[in-house]
mmCIF file of C-alpha atoms in Angstrom:
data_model
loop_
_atom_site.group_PDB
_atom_site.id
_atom_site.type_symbol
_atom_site.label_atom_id
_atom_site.label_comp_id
_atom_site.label_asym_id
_atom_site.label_seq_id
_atom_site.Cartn_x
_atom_site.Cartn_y
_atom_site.Cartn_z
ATOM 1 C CA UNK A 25 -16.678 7.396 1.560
ATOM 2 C CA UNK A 26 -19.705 9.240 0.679
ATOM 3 C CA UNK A 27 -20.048 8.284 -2.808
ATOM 4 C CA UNK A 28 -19.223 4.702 -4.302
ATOM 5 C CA UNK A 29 -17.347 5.990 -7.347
ATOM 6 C CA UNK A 30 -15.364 7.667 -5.412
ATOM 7 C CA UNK A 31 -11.354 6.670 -5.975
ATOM 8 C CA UNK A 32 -12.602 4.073 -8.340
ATOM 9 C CA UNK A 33 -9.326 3.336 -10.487
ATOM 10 C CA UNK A 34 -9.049 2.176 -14.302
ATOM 11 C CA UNK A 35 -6.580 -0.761 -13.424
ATOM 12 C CA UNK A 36 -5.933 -2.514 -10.211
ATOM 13 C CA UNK A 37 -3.606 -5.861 -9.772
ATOM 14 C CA UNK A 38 -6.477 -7.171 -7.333
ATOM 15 C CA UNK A 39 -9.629 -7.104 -6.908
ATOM 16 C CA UNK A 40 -10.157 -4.287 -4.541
ATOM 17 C CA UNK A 41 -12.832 -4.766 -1.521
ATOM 18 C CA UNK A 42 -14.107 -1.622 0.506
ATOM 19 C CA UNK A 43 -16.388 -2.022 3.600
ATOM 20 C CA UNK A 44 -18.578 0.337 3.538
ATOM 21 C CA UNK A 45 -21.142 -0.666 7.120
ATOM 22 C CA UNK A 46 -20.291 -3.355 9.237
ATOM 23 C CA UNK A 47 -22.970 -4.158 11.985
ATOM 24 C CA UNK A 48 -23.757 -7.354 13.738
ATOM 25 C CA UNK A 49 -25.803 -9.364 11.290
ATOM 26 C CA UNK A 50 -24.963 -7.206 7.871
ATOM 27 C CA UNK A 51 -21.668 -6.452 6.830
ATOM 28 C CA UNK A 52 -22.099 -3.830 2.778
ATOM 29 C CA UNK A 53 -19.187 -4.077 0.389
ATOM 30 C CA UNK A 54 -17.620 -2.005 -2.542
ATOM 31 C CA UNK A 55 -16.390 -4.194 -5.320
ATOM 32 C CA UNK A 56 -14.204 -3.195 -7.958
ATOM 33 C CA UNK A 57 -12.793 -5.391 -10.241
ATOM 34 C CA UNK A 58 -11.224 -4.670 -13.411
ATOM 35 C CA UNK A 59 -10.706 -7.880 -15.407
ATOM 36 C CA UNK A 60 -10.309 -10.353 -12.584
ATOM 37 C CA UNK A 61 -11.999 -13.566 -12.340
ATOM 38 C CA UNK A 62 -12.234 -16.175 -9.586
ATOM 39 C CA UNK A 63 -9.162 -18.339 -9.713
ATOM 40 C CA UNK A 64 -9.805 -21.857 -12.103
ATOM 41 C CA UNK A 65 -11.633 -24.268 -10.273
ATOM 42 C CA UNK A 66 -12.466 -22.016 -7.116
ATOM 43 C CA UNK A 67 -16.250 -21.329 -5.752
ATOM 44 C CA UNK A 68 -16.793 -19.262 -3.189
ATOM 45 C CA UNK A 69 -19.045 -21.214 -0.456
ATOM 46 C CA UNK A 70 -19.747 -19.026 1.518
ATOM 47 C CA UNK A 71 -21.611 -19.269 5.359
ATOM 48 C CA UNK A 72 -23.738 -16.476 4.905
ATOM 49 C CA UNK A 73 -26.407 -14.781 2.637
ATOM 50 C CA UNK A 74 -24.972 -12.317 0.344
ATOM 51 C CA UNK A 75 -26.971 -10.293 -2.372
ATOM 52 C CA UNK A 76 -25.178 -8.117 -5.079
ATOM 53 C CA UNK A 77 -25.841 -5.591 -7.573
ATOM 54 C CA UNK A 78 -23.593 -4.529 -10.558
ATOM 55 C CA UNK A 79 -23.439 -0.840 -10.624
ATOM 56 C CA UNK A 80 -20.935 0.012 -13.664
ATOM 57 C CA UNK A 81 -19.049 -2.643 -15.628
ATOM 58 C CA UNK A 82 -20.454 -6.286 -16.842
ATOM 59 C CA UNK A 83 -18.876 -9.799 -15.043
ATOM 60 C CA UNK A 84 -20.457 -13.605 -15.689
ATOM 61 C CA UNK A 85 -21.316 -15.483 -13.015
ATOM 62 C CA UNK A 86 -21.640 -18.952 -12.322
ATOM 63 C CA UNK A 87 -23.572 -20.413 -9.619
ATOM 64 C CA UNK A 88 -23.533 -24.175 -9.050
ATOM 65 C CA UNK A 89 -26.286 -25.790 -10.779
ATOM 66 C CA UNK A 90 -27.295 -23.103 -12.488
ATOM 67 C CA UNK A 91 -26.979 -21.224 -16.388
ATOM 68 C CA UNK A 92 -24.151 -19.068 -16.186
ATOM 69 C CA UNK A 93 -25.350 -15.144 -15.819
ATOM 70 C CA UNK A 94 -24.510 -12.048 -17.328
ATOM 71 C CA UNK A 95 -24.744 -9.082 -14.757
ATOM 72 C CA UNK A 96 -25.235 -5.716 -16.179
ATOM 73 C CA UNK A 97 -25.878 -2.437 -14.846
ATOM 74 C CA UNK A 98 -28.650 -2.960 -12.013
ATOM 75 C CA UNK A 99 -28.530 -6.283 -12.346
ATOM 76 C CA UNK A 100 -28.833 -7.959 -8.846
ATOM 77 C CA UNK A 101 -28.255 -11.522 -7.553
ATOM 78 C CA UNK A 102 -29.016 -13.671 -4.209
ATOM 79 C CA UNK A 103 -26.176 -15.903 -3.294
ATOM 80 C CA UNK A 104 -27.763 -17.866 -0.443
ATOM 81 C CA UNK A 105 -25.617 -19.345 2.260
ATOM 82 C CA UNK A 106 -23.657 -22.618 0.922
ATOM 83 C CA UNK A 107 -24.609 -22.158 -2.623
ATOM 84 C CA UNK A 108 -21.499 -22.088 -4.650
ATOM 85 C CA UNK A 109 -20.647 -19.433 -7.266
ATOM 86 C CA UNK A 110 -17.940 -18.108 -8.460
ATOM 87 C CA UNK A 111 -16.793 -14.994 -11.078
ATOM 88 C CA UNK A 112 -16.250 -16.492 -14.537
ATOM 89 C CA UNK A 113 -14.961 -12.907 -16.149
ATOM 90 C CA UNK A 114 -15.116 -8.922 -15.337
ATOM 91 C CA UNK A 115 -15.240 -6.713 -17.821
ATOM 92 C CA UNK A 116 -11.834 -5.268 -19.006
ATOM 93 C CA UNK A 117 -12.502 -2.432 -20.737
ATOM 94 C CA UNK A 118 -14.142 -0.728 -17.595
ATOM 95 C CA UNK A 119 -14.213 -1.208 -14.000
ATOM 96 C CA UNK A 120 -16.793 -3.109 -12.745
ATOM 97 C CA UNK A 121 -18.323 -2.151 -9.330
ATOM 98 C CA UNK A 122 -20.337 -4.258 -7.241
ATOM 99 C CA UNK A 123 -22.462 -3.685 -4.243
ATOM 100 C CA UNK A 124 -22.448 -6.399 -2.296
ATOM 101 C CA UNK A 125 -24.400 -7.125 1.334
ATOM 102 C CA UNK A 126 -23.758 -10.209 3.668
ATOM 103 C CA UNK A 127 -25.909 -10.848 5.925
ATOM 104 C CA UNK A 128 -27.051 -13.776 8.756
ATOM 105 C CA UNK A 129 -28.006 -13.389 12.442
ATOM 106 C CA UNK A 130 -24.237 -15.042 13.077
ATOM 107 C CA UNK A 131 -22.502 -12.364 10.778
ATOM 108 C CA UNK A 132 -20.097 -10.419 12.851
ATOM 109 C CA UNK B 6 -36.966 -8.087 -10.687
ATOM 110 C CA UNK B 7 -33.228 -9.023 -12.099
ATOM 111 C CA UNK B 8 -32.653 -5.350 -12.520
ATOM 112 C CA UNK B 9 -33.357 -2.478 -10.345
ATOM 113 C CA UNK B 10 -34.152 0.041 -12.976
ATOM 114 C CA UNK B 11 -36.864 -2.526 -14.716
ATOM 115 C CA UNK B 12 -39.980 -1.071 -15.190
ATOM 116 C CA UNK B 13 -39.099 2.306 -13.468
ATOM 117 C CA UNK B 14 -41.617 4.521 -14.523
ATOM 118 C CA UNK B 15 -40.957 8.091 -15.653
ATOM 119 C CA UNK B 16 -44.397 9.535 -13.709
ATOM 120 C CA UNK B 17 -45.703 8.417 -10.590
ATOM 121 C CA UNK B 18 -48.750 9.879 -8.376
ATOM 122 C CA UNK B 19 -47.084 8.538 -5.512
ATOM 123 C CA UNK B 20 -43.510 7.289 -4.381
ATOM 124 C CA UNK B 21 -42.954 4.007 -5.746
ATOM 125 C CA UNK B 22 -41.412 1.007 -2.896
ATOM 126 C CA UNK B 23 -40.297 -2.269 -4.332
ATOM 127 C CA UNK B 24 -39.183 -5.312 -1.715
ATOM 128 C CA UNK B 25 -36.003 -6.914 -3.224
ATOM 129 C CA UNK B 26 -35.570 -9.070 -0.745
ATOM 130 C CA UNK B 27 -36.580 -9.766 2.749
ATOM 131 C CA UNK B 28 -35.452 -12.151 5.689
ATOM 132 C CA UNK B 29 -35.131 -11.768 9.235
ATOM 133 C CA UNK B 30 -32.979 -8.742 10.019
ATOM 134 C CA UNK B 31 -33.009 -7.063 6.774
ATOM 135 C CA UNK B 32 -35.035 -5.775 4.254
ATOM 136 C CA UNK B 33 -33.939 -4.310 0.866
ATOM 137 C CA UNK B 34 -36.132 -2.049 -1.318
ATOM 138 C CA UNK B 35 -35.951 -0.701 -4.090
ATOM 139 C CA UNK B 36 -37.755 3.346 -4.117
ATOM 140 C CA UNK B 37 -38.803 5.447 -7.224
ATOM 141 C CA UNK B 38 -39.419 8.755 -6.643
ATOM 142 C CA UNK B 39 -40.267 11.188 -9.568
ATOM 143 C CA UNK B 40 -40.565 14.487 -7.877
ATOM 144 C CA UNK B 41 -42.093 13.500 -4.552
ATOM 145 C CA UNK B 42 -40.477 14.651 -0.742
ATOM 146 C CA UNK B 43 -41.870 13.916 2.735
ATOM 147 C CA UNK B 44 -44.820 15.560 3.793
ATOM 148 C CA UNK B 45 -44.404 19.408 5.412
ATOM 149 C CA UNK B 46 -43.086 18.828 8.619
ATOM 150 C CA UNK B 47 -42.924 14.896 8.647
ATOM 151 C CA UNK B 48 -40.011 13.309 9.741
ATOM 152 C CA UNK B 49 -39.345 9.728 9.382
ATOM 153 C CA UNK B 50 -38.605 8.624 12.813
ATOM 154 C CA UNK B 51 -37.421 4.489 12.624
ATOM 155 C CA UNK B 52 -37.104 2.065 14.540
ATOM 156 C CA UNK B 53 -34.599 0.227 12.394
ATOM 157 C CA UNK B 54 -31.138 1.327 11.015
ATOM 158 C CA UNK B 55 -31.200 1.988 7.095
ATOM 159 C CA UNK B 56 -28.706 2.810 4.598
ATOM 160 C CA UNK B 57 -29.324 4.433 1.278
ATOM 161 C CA UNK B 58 -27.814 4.639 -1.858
ATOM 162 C CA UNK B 59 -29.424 6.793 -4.879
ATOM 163 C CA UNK B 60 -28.489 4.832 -8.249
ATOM 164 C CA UNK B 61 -30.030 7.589 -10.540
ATOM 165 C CA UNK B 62 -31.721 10.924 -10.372
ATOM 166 C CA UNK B 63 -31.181 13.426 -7.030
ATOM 167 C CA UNK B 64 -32.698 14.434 -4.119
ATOM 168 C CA UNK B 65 -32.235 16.756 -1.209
ATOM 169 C CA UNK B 66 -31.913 14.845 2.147
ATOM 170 C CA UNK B 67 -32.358 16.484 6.115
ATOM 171 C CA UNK B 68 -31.480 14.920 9.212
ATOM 172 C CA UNK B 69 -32.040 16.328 12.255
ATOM 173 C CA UNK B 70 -28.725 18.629 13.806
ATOM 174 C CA UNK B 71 -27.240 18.166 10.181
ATOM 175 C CA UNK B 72 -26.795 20.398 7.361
ATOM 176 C CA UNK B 73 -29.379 19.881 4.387
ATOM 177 C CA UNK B 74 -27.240 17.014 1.945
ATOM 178 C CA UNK B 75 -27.570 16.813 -1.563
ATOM 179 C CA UNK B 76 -27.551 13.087 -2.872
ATOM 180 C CA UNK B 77 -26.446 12.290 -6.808
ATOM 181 C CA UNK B 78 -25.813 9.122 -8.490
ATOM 182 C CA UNK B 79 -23.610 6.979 -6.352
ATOM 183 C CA UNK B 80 -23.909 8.926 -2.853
ATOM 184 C CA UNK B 81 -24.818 7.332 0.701
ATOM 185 C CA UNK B 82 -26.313 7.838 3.518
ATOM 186 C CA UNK B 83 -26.503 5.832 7.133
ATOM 187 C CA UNK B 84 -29.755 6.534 8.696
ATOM 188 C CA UNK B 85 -29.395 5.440 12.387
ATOM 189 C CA UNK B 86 -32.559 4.082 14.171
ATOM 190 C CA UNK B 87 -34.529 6.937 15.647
ATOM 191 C CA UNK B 88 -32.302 9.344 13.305
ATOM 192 C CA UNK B 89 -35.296 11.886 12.207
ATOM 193 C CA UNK B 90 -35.179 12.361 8.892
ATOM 194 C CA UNK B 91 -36.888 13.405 6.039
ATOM 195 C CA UNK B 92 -36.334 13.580 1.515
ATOM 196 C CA UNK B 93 -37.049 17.812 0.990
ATOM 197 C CA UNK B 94 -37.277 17.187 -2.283
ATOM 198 C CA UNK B 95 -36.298 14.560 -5.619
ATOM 199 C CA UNK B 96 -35.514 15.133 -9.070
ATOM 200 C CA UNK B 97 -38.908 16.371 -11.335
ATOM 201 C CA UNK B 98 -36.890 16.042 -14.413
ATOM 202 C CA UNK B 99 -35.991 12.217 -14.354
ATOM 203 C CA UNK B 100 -36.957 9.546 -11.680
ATOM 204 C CA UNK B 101 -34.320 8.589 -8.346
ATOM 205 C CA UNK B 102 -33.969 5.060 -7.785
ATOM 206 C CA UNK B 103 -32.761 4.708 -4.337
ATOM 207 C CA UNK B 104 -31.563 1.055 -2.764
ATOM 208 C CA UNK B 105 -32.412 1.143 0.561
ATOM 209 C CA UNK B 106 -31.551 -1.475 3.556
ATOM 210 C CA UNK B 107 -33.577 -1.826 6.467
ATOM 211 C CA UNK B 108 -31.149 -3.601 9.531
ATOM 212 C CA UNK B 109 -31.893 -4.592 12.888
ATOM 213 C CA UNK B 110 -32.182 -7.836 14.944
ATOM 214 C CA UNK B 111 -35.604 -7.051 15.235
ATOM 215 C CA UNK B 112 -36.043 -6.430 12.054
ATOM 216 C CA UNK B 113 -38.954 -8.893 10.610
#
């Protein structure tokens, strides 16, 4: 893929997740969601550093602890290692696309 | 900075590099350019792996043995250590704001 809008569709059933470079230590991720949500009750907790970026679209999110976010266009977020968070709502009048990089010396 | 395009200014004397974030192994930035390129005849020559992504604006990208690319809103580029490359030119008429990551083990 050599541009991140590419083959982005109006409607999907799933979340849709697209590697874009996987190396030892860093692993970067296409998002696209189009109205989906984390499941009720579900955080991710996750064993590695991740930081994300909304690129089109809106989505809330909710990190443990913390005032629940609105993520526009260029907003960014660290989700350290452990801290839980999960997607409270994507926008569904768009799809919205995230960029999204893991990272952590163990990340394979 | 919660957003990338905060305070992105429309002129700048020189290009413009903003650390997102930075831990051991990788290194995310955010770069302005309004206009600038790489010197005549420099070549960015890295020890580290990087991978681009221009969020607005355009710019004209050469690496070495490849056919001069043209990068708009949304395109990519992999930049593998000791890849020489080099930005021939960026928008004049409205700024690029390119995400880069920096990579590597060594990376500190």
């Amino acid at each position: 893929m050599e541009n991140i809008f590419h083959g982005v569709k109006a409607r999907l059933d799933e979340e849709e997740i697209t590697e874009l470079l996987s190396r030892p230590g860093i692993r970067i991720e296409r998002i696209v969601s189009t109205g989906q949500a984390s499941p009720p009750d579900f955080w991710y907790d996750q064993p590695n550093d991740e930081w994300v970026i909304v690129l089109t679209g809106s989505a809330g999110l909710a990190v443990e602890g913390e005032a629940e976010r609105t993520l526009a266009p260029g907003d960014m977020a660290f989700l350290p290692a452990r801290k839980r968070h999960r997607v409270v709502w994507t926008d569904v009048d768009r799809p919205t696309v995230w960029l999204a990089v893991h990272f952590g010396a163990d990340l394979r």
